[in-house]
Coordinates of C-alpha atoms in Angstrom, one line a residue:
X117 CA -1.8 -16.2 5.7
X118 CA 1.1 -16.3 3.3
X119 CA 3.3 -18.7 5.3
X120 CA 5.8 -21.0 3.6
X121 CA 5.3 -24.7 4.2
X122 CA 1.9 -23.9 5.8
X123 CA 0.7 -27.5 6.3
X124 CA 3.9 -28.8 7.9
X125 CA 4.1 -25.6 10.0
X126 CA 0.6 -25.9 11.4
X127 CA 0.6 -29.7 11.6
X128 CA 4.2 -31.0 12.1
X129 CA 4.4 -34.8 12.3
X130 CA 5.8 -34.6 15.8
X131 CA 2.4 -33.3 17.0
X132 CA 0.4 -36.0 15.3
X133 CA -0.3 -39.5 16.5
X134 CA 0.9 -40.8 13.1
X135 CA 2.9 -39.1 10.3
X136 CA 0.6 -37.2 8.0
X137 CA 1.8 -39.2 5.0
X138 CA 0.9 -42.5 6.7
X139 CA -2.6 -41.3 7.5
X140 CA -3.1 -40.1 3.9
X141 CA -1.9 -43.5 2.7
X142 CA -4.5 -45.3 4.9
X143 CA -7.2 -42.9 3.7
X144 CA -6.4 -43.6 0.1
X145 CA -6.4 -47.5 0.2
X146 CA -8.2 -50.4 1.8
X147 CA -11.4 -50.4 3.8
X148 CA -10.8 -46.8 5.1
X149 CA -10.6 -45.3 1.7
X150 CA -11.8 -41.7 1.8
X151 CA -9.8 -40.4 -1.1
X152 CA -10.1 -41.4 -4.8
X153 CA -7.7 -39.7 -7.2
X154 CA -6.8 -37.3 -4.4
X155 CA -10.5 -36.2 -3.9
X156 CA -12.8 -36.7 -1.0
X157 CA -15.0 -39.8 -1.6
X158 CA -18.0 -38.6 0.3
X159 CA -17.4 -34.8 0.1
X160 CA -20.8 -33.1 -0.5
X161 CA -21.4 -30.9 -3.5
X162 CA -21.0 -27.3 -2.2
X163 CA -22.8 -26.0 -5.3
X164 CA -26.1 -27.5 -4.1
X165 CA -28.6 -25.9 -1.7
X166 CA -28.7 -26.7 2.0
X167 CA -25.5 -28.7 2.4
X168 CA -24.5 -27.6 5.9
X169 CA -25.6 -30.8 7.6
X170 CA -23.9 -32.8 4.8
X171 CA -20.6 -30.9 5.4
X172 CA -20.8 -31.5 9.1
X173 CA -21.5 -35.2 8.5
X174 CA -18.5 -35.5 6.1
X175 CA -16.0 -34.0 8.6
X176 CA -17.4 -36.1 11.5
X177 CA -17.0 -39.2 9.4
X178 CA -13.5 -38.1 8.4
X179 CA -12.5 -37.7 12.0
X180 CA -14.1 -41.0 13.0
X181 CA -12.1 -42.9 10.4
X182 CA -8.8 -41.2 11.4
X183 CA -9.6 -42.1 15.1
X184 CA -9.9 -45.8 14.1
X185 CA -6.7 -45.6 12.0
X186 CA -4.8 -44.3 15.0
X187 CA -6.3 -46.9 17.4
X188 CA -5.4 -49.7 15.0
X189 CA -1.8 -48.5 15.0
X190 CA -1.7 -48.6 18.8
X191 CA -2.0 -44.8 19.1
X192 CA -5.6 -44.4 20.6
X193 CA -6.7 -40.8 20.9
X194 CA -9.3 -39.1 23.1
X195 CA -12.5 -38.4 21.4
X196 CA -12.1 -35.2 19.4
X197 CA -14.4 -32.3 18.7
X198 CA -17.4 -32.8 16.4
X199 CA -18.9 -30.5 13.8
X200 CA -22.5 -29.5 13.7
X201 CA -24.9 -27.4 11.6
X202 CA -27.5 -27.2 14.4
X203 CA -27.0 -23.4 14.8
X204 CA -27.6 -22.5 11.2
X205 CA -31.2 -21.5 11.9
X206 CA -31.4 -20.7 15.6
X207 CA -28.0 -19.3 16.5
X208 CA -25.4 -20.3 19.0
X209 CA -26.2 -20.4 22.7
X210 CA -24.8 -17.6 24.9
X211 CA -23.4 -15.6 21.9
X212 CA -23.2 -11.8 22.5
X213 CA -25.1 -11.3 19.2
X214 CA -27.1 -13.5 16.9
X215 CA -24.5 -15.9 15.5
X216 CA -25.6 -18.5 13.0
X217 CA -22.6 -20.3 11.6
X218 CA -23.1 -22.8 8.9
X219 CA -20.5 -25.0 10.6
X220 CA -19.5 -25.2 14.3
X221 CA -16.7 -27.3 15.7
X222 CA -16.6 -28.1 19.4
X223 CA -17.1 -30.5 22.2
X224 CA -20.4 -32.4 21.9
X225 CA -21.1 -31.6 25.6
X226 CA -20.3 -27.9 25.3
X227 CA -21.6 -26.5 22.0
X228 CA -21.9 -22.9 23.0
X229 CA -20.2 -19.6 22.2
X230 CA -17.9 -19.2 25.3
X231 CA -16.0 -22.3 24.2
X232 CA -14.8 -20.4 21.2
X233 CA -13.9 -17.2 23.1
X234 CA -10.2 -18.0 23.4
X235 CA -9.7 -18.0 19.6
X236 CA -8.5 -15.2 17.4
X237 CA -11.5 -12.9 16.7
X238 CA -10.7 -13.1 13.0
X239 CA -11.0 -16.9 13.2
X240 CA -14.5 -16.4 14.7
X241 CA -15.6 -14.3 11.7
X242 CA -14.9 -10.8 13.0
X243 CA -13.5 -8.4 10.3
X244 CA -10.1 -7.0 11.6
X245 CA -10.5 -3.9 9.4
X246 CA -13.5 -2.7 11.4
X247 CA -12.2 -0.7 14.3
X248 CA -14.1 -0.3 17.6
X249 CA -13.0 2.9 19.4
X250 CA -15.6 2.7 22.2
X251 CA -18.3 0.3 23.2
X252 CA -20.7 0.3 20.2
X253 CA -18.7 2.9 18.3
X254 CA -17.1 1.5 15.2
X255 CA -15.7 2.7 11.9
X256 CA -14.4 1.4 8.6
X257 CA -11.6 3.2 6.8
X258 CA -11.6 3.4 3.0
X259 CA -9.1 5.3 1.0
X260 CA -7.9 7.1 4.1
X261 CA -11.5 8.3 5.1
X262 CA -13.2 7.0 8.2
X263 CA -16.9 6.0 7.8
X264 CA -18.9 5.6 11.1
X265 CA -21.0 2.5 11.2
X266 CA -24.7 3.2 11.8
X267 CA -26.5 0.7 14.0
X268 CA -25.2 -2.5 15.6
X269 CA -25.9 -5.0 12.8
X270 CA -24.9 -5.2 9.2
X271 CA -27.6 -4.3 6.5
X272 CA -27.0 -7.6 4.7
X273 CA -24.9 -10.7 5.2
X274 CA -24.8 -13.4 2.5
X275 CA -24.9 -16.6 4.3
X276 CA -24.0 -19.1 1.6
X277 CA -21.2 -21.5 2.4
X278 CA -19.6 -20.7 -1.0
X279 CA -19.8 -17.4 -3.0
X280 CA -18.9 -13.8 -2.7
X281 CA -19.5 -13.5 1.0
X282 CA -21.2 -10.1 0.6
X283 CA -21.6 -7.9 3.7
X284 CA -23.2 -4.5 3.5
X285 CA -22.9 -1.7 6.2
X286 CA -24.9 1.5 6.7
X287 CA -22.3 4.2 7.4
X288 CA -22.1 8.0 7.5
X289 CA -19.5 10.6 6.9
X290 CA -19.8 14.3 7.0
X291 CA -23.5 14.2 7.7
X292 CA -24.2 12.0 4.7
X293 CA -25.2 8.4 4.6
X294 CA -23.5 5.7 2.5
X295 CA -23.4 2.0 2.1
X296 CA -20.1 0.1 2.3
X297 CA -20.2 -3.2 0.4
X298 CA -17.6 -5.9 1.1
X299 CA -17.3 -8.8 -1.4
X300 CA -14.9 -11.5 -2.4
X301 CA -15.0 -11.1 -6.2
X302 CA -13.8 -13.6 -8.8
X303 CA -10.5 -12.3 -10.0
X304 CA -11.2 -13.7 -13.5
X305 CA -14.0 -11.3 -14.1
X306 CA -13.1 -8.7 -16.8
X307 CA -14.7 -5.8 -14.8
X308 CA -15.1 -5.1 -11.2
X309 CA -18.4 -3.7 -9.9
X310 CA -16.8 -0.3 -9.4
X311 CA -15.6 -0.3 -13.0
X312 CA -19.1 -1.4 -14.3
X313 CA -20.8 1.4 -12.4
X314 CA -18.2 3.9 -13.7
X315 CA -18.9 2.8 -17.2
X316 CA -22.6 3.2 -16.7
X317 CA -22.3 6.6 -15.2
X318 CA -20.1 7.8 -18.0
X319 CA -23.1 7.1 -20.3
X320 CA -25.4 9.2 -18.1
X321 CA -27.3 6.2 -16.8
X322 CA -29.6 7.1 -13.9
X323 CA -31.4 4.9 -11.4
X324 CA -28.2 3.2 -10.2
X325 CA -25.8 3.9 -7.3
X326 CA -22.8 6.1 -7.5
X327 CA -19.4 5.0 -6.4
X328 CA -17.9 7.3 -3.8
X329 CA -14.7 5.2 -3.2
X330 CA -13.4 1.7 -3.9
X331 CA -10.4 -0.4 -3.0
X332 CA -8.9 -3.8 -2.7
X333 CA -8.7 -4.6 1.0
X334 CA -5.2 -5.4 2.2
X335 CA -4.8 -7.1 5.6
X336 CA -1.2 -7.9 6.4
X337 CA -0.4 -8.3 2.7
X338 CA -3.3 -10.6 2.1
X339 CA -5.7 -9.3 -0.6
X340 CA -7.4 -12.5 -1.7
X341 CA -7.6 -16.3 -1.5
X342 CA -4.6 -16.8 -3.7
X343 CA -2.2 -15.9 -0.9
X344 CA -3.4 -18.8 1.2
X345 CA -3.5 -21.3 -1.6
X346 CA 0.0 -20.4 -2.7
X347 CA 1.3 -21.9 0.5
X348 CA 0.2 -25.4 -0.5
X349 CA 2.8 -27.6 -2.2
X350 CA 3.0 -26.8 -5.9
X351 CA 1.7 -30.2 -7.1
X352 CA -1.4 -30.0 -4.9
X353 CA -2.1 -26.4 -5.8
X354 CA -1.9 -27.0 -9.5
X355 CA -4.0 -30.2 -9.4
X356 CA -6.6 -29.4 -6.7
X357 CA -6.9 -25.6 -6.8
X358 CA -6.2 -24.6 -10.4
X359 CA -9.9 -24.8 -11.3
X360 CA -11.2 -22.9 -8.3
X361 CA -11.7 -19.2 -8.8
X362 CA -9.4 -16.8 -7.2
X363 CA -11.2 -14.1 -5.2
X364 CA -10.1 -10.6 -4.2
X365 CA -11.5 -8.8 -1.1
X366 CA -13.1 -5.7 -2.6
X367 CA -14.8 -2.8 -0.8
X368 CA -17.1 -0.2 -2.3
X369 CA -18.6 3.0 -0.8
X370 CA -21.9 3.6 -2.5
X371 CA -24.6 6.4 -2.5
X372 CA -27.4 6.9 -1.9
X373 CA -28.5 4.7 1.0
X374 CA -31.9 3.1 0.3
X375 CA -34.6 0.9 1.9
X376 CA -35.6 -2.5 0.8
X377 CA -38.4 -2.8 -1.8
X378 CA -40.7 -4.6 0.6
X379 CA -40.9 -1.4 2.7
X380 CA -43.1 0.2 0.1
X381 CA -45.9 2.4 1.5
X382 CA -48.6 1.8 -1.2
X383 CA -49.2 -0.5 -4.1
X384 CA -48.6 2.5 -6.4
X385 CA -45.2 3.0 -4.9
X386 CA -44.3 -0.7 -5.3
X387 CA -45.2 -0.7 -9.1
X388 CA -43.7 2.8 -9.6
X389 CA -40.4 1.7 -8.1
X390 CA -40.4 -1.5 -10.1
X391 CA -41.0 0.6 -13.3
X392 CA -38.0 2.8 -12.3
X393 CA -35.8 -0.2 -11.9
X394 CA -36.8 -1.6 -15.3
X395 CA -36.2 1.7 -16.9
X396 CA -32.7 1.8 -15.4
X397 CA -32.2 -1.7 -16.7
X398 CA -33.1 -0.5 -20.2
X399 CA -30.8 2.4 -20.1
X400 CA -28.0 0.2 -18.9
X401 CA -28.6 -2.1 -21.8
X402 CA -29.4 0.3 -24.6
X403 CA -27.0 3.1 -23.8
X404 CA -24.1 1.5 -21.9
X405 CA -24.3 -2.0 -23.3
X406 CA -24.5 -3.5 -19.8
X407 CA -26.8 -6.4 -19.0
X408 CA -27.6 -6.7 -15.3
X409 CA -28.4 -10.5 -15.0
X410 CA -29.2 -10.6 -11.3
X411 CA -32.7 -9.2 -10.7
X412 CA -34.1 -9.9 -7.3
X413 CA -36.1 -8.2 -4.6
X414 CA -32.9 -7.6 -2.7
X415 CA -31.5 -5.6 -5.7
X416 CA -34.3 -3.0 -5.9
X417 CA -34.2 -0.2 -3.3
X418 CA -36.4 2.7 -2.4
X419 CA -35.0 6.2 -2.1
X420 CA -36.5 9.7 -1.8
X421 CA -37.0 11.2 -5.2
X422 CA -34.6 14.1 -4.3
X423 CA -31.8 11.5 -3.7
X424 CA -32.0 9.9 -7.2
X425 CA -28.4 10.3 -8.5
X426 CA -28.3 12.7 -11.4
X427 CA -26.6 11.7 -14.7
X428 CA -22.9 12.4 -14.8
X429 CA -23.0 13.4 -18.4
X430 CA -23.2 17.2 -19.0
X431 CA -25.7 16.8 -21.9
X432 CA -29.1 15.2 -21.3
X433 CA -29.8 11.9 -22.9
X434 CA -32.1 11.9 -26.0
X435 CA -35.6 10.4 -25.7
X436 CA -34.6 7.7 -28.0
X437 CA -31.7 6.8 -25.7
X438 CA -33.6 6.6 -22.5
X439 CA -36.7 4.9 -23.8
X440 CA -39.6 4.9 -21.4
X441 CA -37.7 7.2 -19.0
X442 CA -38.4 10.1 -21.3
X443 CA -42.1 9.5 -21.0
X444 CA -42.6 8.9 -17.3
X445 CA -42.0 11.4 -14.6
X446 CA -41.7 10.7 -10.9
X447 CA -45.1 10.6 -9.1
X448 CA -45.1 13.2 -6.3
X449 CA -44.6 11.8 -2.8
X450 CA -43.5 8.4 -4.0
X451 CA -40.1 7.1 -3.4
X452 CA -38.1 6.1 -6.5
X453 CA -36.7 2.7 -7.4
X454 CA -32.9 2.2 -7.4
X455 CA -31.4 -0.8 -9.3
X456 CA -28.3 -2.0 -7.4
X457 CA -25.7 -4.8 -7.5
X458 CA -24.2 -5.0 -10.9
X459 CA -21.5 -7.4 -9.7
X460 CA -22.9 -10.1 -12.0
X461 CA -23.5 -7.8 -14.9
X462 CA -22.1 -8.4 -18.4
X463 CA -20.4 -5.6 -20.2
X464 CA -21.1 -6.3 -23.9
X465 CA -19.0 -3.5 -25.4
X466 CA -19.6 -1.8 -28.7
X467 CA -20.1 -5.1 -30.6
X468 CA -23.0 -6.2 -28.3
X469 CA -21.5 -9.7 -28.2
X470 CA -23.0 -12.0 -25.5
X471 CA -20.5 -14.2 -23.8
X472 CA -21.1 -16.5 -20.9
X473 CA -19.3 -15.4 -17.8
X474 CA -18.7 -17.4 -14.6
X475 CA -21.9 -16.1 -12.9
X476 CA -24.1 -16.7 -15.9
X477 CA -27.3 -18.1 -14.3
X478 CA -30.5 -18.9 -16.2
X479 CA -33.0 -21.4 -14.8
X480 CA -33.6 -23.6 -17.8
X481 CA -36.8 -25.4 -18.6
X482 CA -35.9 -29.2 -18.7
X483 CA -36.4 -31.2 -21.8
X484 CA -36.7 -28.0 -23.8
X485 CA -33.4 -26.2 -23.4
X486 CA -30.6 -28.7 -23.6
X487 CA -27.7 -26.2 -23.8
X488 CA -27.1 -23.0 -21.8
X489 CA -28.6 -20.2 -23.8
X490 CA -27.5 -16.6 -24.1
X491 CA -28.7 -14.4 -21.2
X492 CA -30.9 -11.7 -22.8
X493 CA -32.8 -8.7 -21.5
X494 CA -36.1 -10.6 -21.7
X495 CA -34.7 -13.1 -19.1
X496 CA -34.3 -10.2 -16.7
X497 CA -37.7 -8.8 -17.5
X498 CA -39.1 -12.2 -16.6
X499 CA -37.2 -12.0 -13.3
X500 CA -38.8 -8.7 -12.5
X501 CA -42.2 -10.4 -12.8
X502 CA -41.0 -13.0 -10.2
X503 CA -40.0 -10.2 -7.9
X504 CA -43.6 -8.8 -8.0
X505 CA -45.0 -12.3 -7.5
X506 CA -42.7 -12.8 -4.5
X507 CA -43.8 -9.6 -2.9
X508 CA -47.5 -10.4 -3.5
X509 CA -47.3 -13.8 -1.9
X510 CA -44.8 -13.2 0.9
X511 CA -46.2 -9.9 2.4
X512 CA -49.5 -9.1 3.9
X513 CA -49.4 -5.4 3.1
X514 CA -47.1 -2.3 3.0
X515 CA -44.2 -1.5 5.2
X516 CA -42.6 -5.0 5.2
X517 CA -45.5 -6.8 7.0
X518 CA -44.9 -10.5 6.5
X519 CA -47.9 -12.8 6.2
X520 CA -48.4 -15.1 9.1
X521 CA -50.9 -17.4 7.6
X522 CA -48.9 -18.3 4.5
X523 CA -45.7 -20.3 4.3
X524 CA -44.3 -20.6 0.8
X525 CA -42.8 -24.0 1.6
X526 CA -46.4 -25.3 2.3
X527 CA -47.9 -23.6 -0.8
X528 CA -48.2 -24.2 -4.5
X529 CA -45.0 -22.3 -5.0
X530 CA -42.9 -24.5 -2.7
X531 CA -41.0 -26.0 -5.6
X532 CA -39.9 -22.5 -6.7
X533 CA -37.7 -22.3 -3.6
X534 CA -37.3 -25.9 -2.5
X535 CA -36.3 -27.6 -5.8
X536 CA -33.4 -30.0 -5.7
X537 CA -31.7 -28.4 -8.7
X538 CA -31.8 -25.4 -11.0
X539 CA -33.3 -27.7 -13.6
X540 CA -36.3 -28.7 -11.4
X541 CA -36.8 -25.1 -10.3
X542 CA -36.9 -24.0 -13.9
X543 CA -39.4 -26.7 -14.7
X544 CA -41.7 -25.7 -11.8
X545 CA -41.6 -22.0 -12.8
X546 CA -42.2 -22.8 -16.4
X547 CA -45.3 -24.8 -15.6
X548 CA -46.6 -22.2 -13.3
X549 CA -46.2 -19.4 -15.8
X550 CA -47.2 -21.2 -19.0
X551 CA -50.1 -23.3 -18.0
X552 CA -53.4 -21.5 -17.3
X553 CA -54.5 -23.8 -14.5
X554 CA -51.1 -23.4 -12.7
X555 CA -51.2 -19.6 -13.1
X556 CA -54.6 -19.5 -11.4
X557 CA -52.9 -21.3 -8.5
X558 CA -50.2 -18.7 -8.4
X559 CA -52.8 -15.9 -8.2
X560 CA -54.6 -17.7 -5.4
X561 CA -51.4 -17.4 -3.4
X562 CA -51.5 -13.6 -3.5
X563 CA -52.3 -11.8 -0.2
X564 CA -55.7 -10.1 -0.2
X565 CA -54.0 -6.7 -0.2
X566 CA -52.5 -7.4 -3.6
X567 CA -55.8 -8.3 -5.3
X568 CA -55.7 -5.1 -7.4
X569 CA -52.3 -6.2 -8.9
X570 CA -53.5 -9.6 -10.2
X571 CA -54.5 -8.1 -13.6
X572 CA -51.1 -6.4 -13.9
X573 CA -49.3 -9.7 -13.2
X574 CA -51.6 -11.6 -15.5
X575 CA -51.0 -9.3 -18.5
X576 CA -47.3 -9.3 -17.7
X577 CA -47.4 -13.1 -17.7
X578 CA -49.2 -13.0 -21.1
X579 CA -46.4 -11.0 -22.6
X580 CA -44.0 -13.8 -21.5
X581 CA -46.2 -16.5 -22.8
X582 CA -46.9 -14.7 -26.1
X583 CA -43.2 -13.9 -26.7
X584 CA -43.9 -10.1 -26.4
X585 CA -41.7 -9.6 -23.3
X586 CA -39.9 -6.3 -24.1
X587 CA -39.2 -3.0 -22.4
X588 CA -41.9 -1.1 -24.2
X589 CA -44.7 -3.5 -23.4
X590 CA -43.7 -4.2 -19.7
X591 CA -43.4 -0.4 -19.1
X592 CA -46.9 0.1 -20.6
X593 CA -48.4 -2.7 -18.4
X594 CA -46.9 -1.1 -15.3
X595 CA -47.9 2.4 -16.1
X596 CA -51.5 1.4 -16.9
X597 CA -51.7 -0.4 -13.6
X598 CA -50.2 2.6 -11.8
X599 CA -52.7 5.0 -13.3
X600 CA -55.6 2.8 -12.0
X601 CA -54.3 2.8 -8.4
X602 CA -55.2 5.3 -5.7
X603 CA -52.5 7.6 -4.5
X604 CA -53.2 6.9 -0.8
X605 CA -54.3 3.9 1.1
X606 CA -55.6 3.1 4.6
X607 CA -54.7 -0.5 4.9
X608 CA -54.3 -2.0 8.4
X609 CA -54.4 -5.3 10.2
X610 CA -58.2 -5.1 10.2
X611 CA -58.1 -5.7 6.4
X612 CA -56.3 -9.0 6.8
X613 CA -56.4 -10.2 10.5
X614 CA -55.3 -13.7 9.7
X615 CA -52.2 -12.7 7.7
X616 CA -51.0 -9.7 9.6
X617 CA -47.8 -10.0 11.6
X618 CA -44.6 -8.1 12.4
X619 CA -41.4 -8.5 10.4
X620 CA -39.1 -10.9 12.2
X621 CA -35.7 -9.4 12.2
X622 CA -34.1 -12.6 13.4
X623 CA -35.6 -14.7 10.6
X624 CA -32.8 -16.4 8.7
X625 CA -32.8 -15.5 5.0
X626 CA -31.2 -18.0 2.7
X627 CA -29.9 -15.9 -0.1
X628 CA -29.3 -18.7 -2.5
X629 CA -32.9 -19.8 -2.2
X630 CA -34.2 -16.3 -2.3
X631 CA -32.3 -15.5 -5.4
X632 CA -33.6 -18.6 -7.1
X633 CA -37.1 -17.6 -6.1
X634 CA -36.8 -14.1 -7.2
X635 CA -34.0 -13.8 -9.8
X636 CA -33.7 -17.1 -11.7
X637 CA -35.3 -16.8 -15.1
X638 CA -36.5 -19.6 -17.4
X639 CA -34.9 -19.7 -20.8
X640 CA -36.0 -21.3 -24.1
X641 CA -34.1 -21.6 -27.3
X642 CA -36.2 -19.1 -29.3
X643 CA -35.5 -16.0 -31.2
X644 CA -34.9 -12.6 -29.6
X645 CA -38.2 -10.7 -29.7
X646 CA -37.0 -7.4 -28.3
X647 CA -37.3 -5.7 -31.7
X648 CA -40.7 -7.2 -32.4
X649 CA -43.1 -4.9 -30.7
X650 CA -46.7 -5.9 -30.9
X651 CA -49.7 -3.7 -30.3
X652 CA -50.0 -2.1 -26.8
X653 CA -51.8 -4.2 -24.3
X654 CA -54.5 -2.4 -22.3
X655 CA -56.6 -3.1 -19.2
X656 CA -60.1 -2.8 -20.7
X657 CA -63.5 -4.0 -19.7
X658 CA -65.9 -5.6 -22.3
X659 CA -67.4 -2.2 -23.1
X660 CA -64.0 -0.7 -23.8
X661 CA -63.8 1.4 -20.7
X662 CA -60.7 1.3 -18.4
X663 CA -60.9 -1.4 -15.8
X664 CA -60.6 -0.6 -12.1
X665 CA -60.0 -3.8 -10.2
X666 CA -62.0 -4.0 -6.9
X667 CA -60.2 -4.7 -3.7
X668 CA -60.9 -8.2 -2.3
X669 CA -61.9 -8.5 1.4
X670 CA -61.4 -12.1 1.9
X671 CA -58.8 -14.8 1.0
X672 CA -60.0 -16.8 -2.1
X673 CA -60.5 -20.4 -1.6
X674 CA -57.3 -22.2 -2.5
X675 CA -57.6 -25.1 -4.9
X676 CA -56.1 -28.4 -4.0
X677 CA -52.4 -27.7 -4.2
X678 CA -50.3 -30.0 -6.3
X679 CA -46.6 -30.7 -5.9
X680 CA -44.8 -30.4 -9.2
X681 CA -41.9 -32.8 -8.9
X682 CA -39.0 -33.4 -11.2
X683 CA -39.7 -30.5 -13.6
X684 CA -42.6 -30.3 -16.0
X685 CA -45.4 -32.7 -16.6
X686 CA -45.2 -34.6 -19.9
X687 CA -48.0 -32.7 -21.6
X688 CA -46.6 -29.3 -20.7
X689 CA -43.2 -30.4 -21.9
X690 CA -44.8 -31.1 -25.3
X691 CA -46.5 -27.7 -25.1
X692 CA -43.2 -25.9 -24.4
X693 CA -41.4 -27.8 -27.1
X694 CA -44.0 -26.8 -29.6
X695 CA -43.4 -23.2 -28.8

């Protein structure tokens, strides 16, 4: 809220046991010091993973110290509310829907949803721009057009304590389905997602969403975070908030609506959709000079072939421009892959200059890459490989069936998602991909259903290891594997009784961890090999005939799993540094 003198208005000294200035002085000096150079002494680093409990502990300690200050001044106070992160995984008791707040403030004896019911709905996380006209009937208005919300829950909610706060809704208007995407975008970015998509479409790029409408959301004159921060005293704002990004509340209406990649119906559809997404990535880069930089399983959708958005350009793209897309045609009865979420994309322009933007994120290999490297297309192609690996280890079969006998946090891959830093995660990934014994452990984590894809993943991994990771070779690897797979499958729970299980809709998905597991790529300071095409790689048996990989019927014996801590082992650090 843009209220002058916000702090003194909300917390006047007359309502406090001690003047705010006196409390601040006590917190800044002596045994109760919690501020050093006007910054919280024990404030957790919000850029790290899983800090919810640390944040709760910080506020509770803060309140405890203030209670003691008041008591020492002869102004004892009743015990105040306490913060907790206990509901982050299991939800709040007695809530009307599944509510999993990162931080919940309330009485220790009554930590449940009814105790918050007398607050403003917006304070409890409800979007005031979503209008409910009848029980269960809601709509969102964008550019004067009303879009009816389909279903009772959002398609996607980013649960990070800091970030864009992305929320996606499935909506319909005029008999057609769309997706409304709400984000709080960094105002310093040179291009909004809508502008990037418009640039791409102007070059005739296919395989990406189309923008139906876009706007900056205005609620009572508030369009972003700057309105609230400007109410702070000028000296505090300039010193404490100047380095914090300013975010705008942006809203997009996108088409077409698609389903998550893990809902693939066959292995062939999985690989075909992945190939489609890679081809869209290539056209984005080659034709529109846009580098995606945020490849994850969440950012590849499946859509019916008939719904693939056509190129906006009146003239068809030349074969040289579209690369592999001019060779491959859609396989009948298979859904197509749609590459979404260009919010972190980098628009290079006509010069092709790479500049590091605020969202630049490459998982570096420790002791090899000392400085942040340029983000290049091969880093995204590496991330596409991680997407395939994630699908193969996390799911038991098609249609989103999650494995019940495999937990990634108890597996060889646990340090891919549970690392303490980007550096350690990069080290674990680097070791897993570059070392032959570690790669075998990765393959041992594949579900039996994905046994026929091990050769594809292995040859793809070889491209990375041999510095031949480029569009042409990756497309060839995928197309070869697609040609070897059957068009139809009869997989069922009988093929994997131990791993079969239903998708848990209430399972909490940590997007930061998921994106690290799926989209963070490893970078080395080596030359760009995208123009260095080696000979095509083929799946061949020793006699030269095409290889058809048999389907395994049992889970391979897992080797003794090792925990890769603190990055790479010394010998593999040397191997990486040698090249």
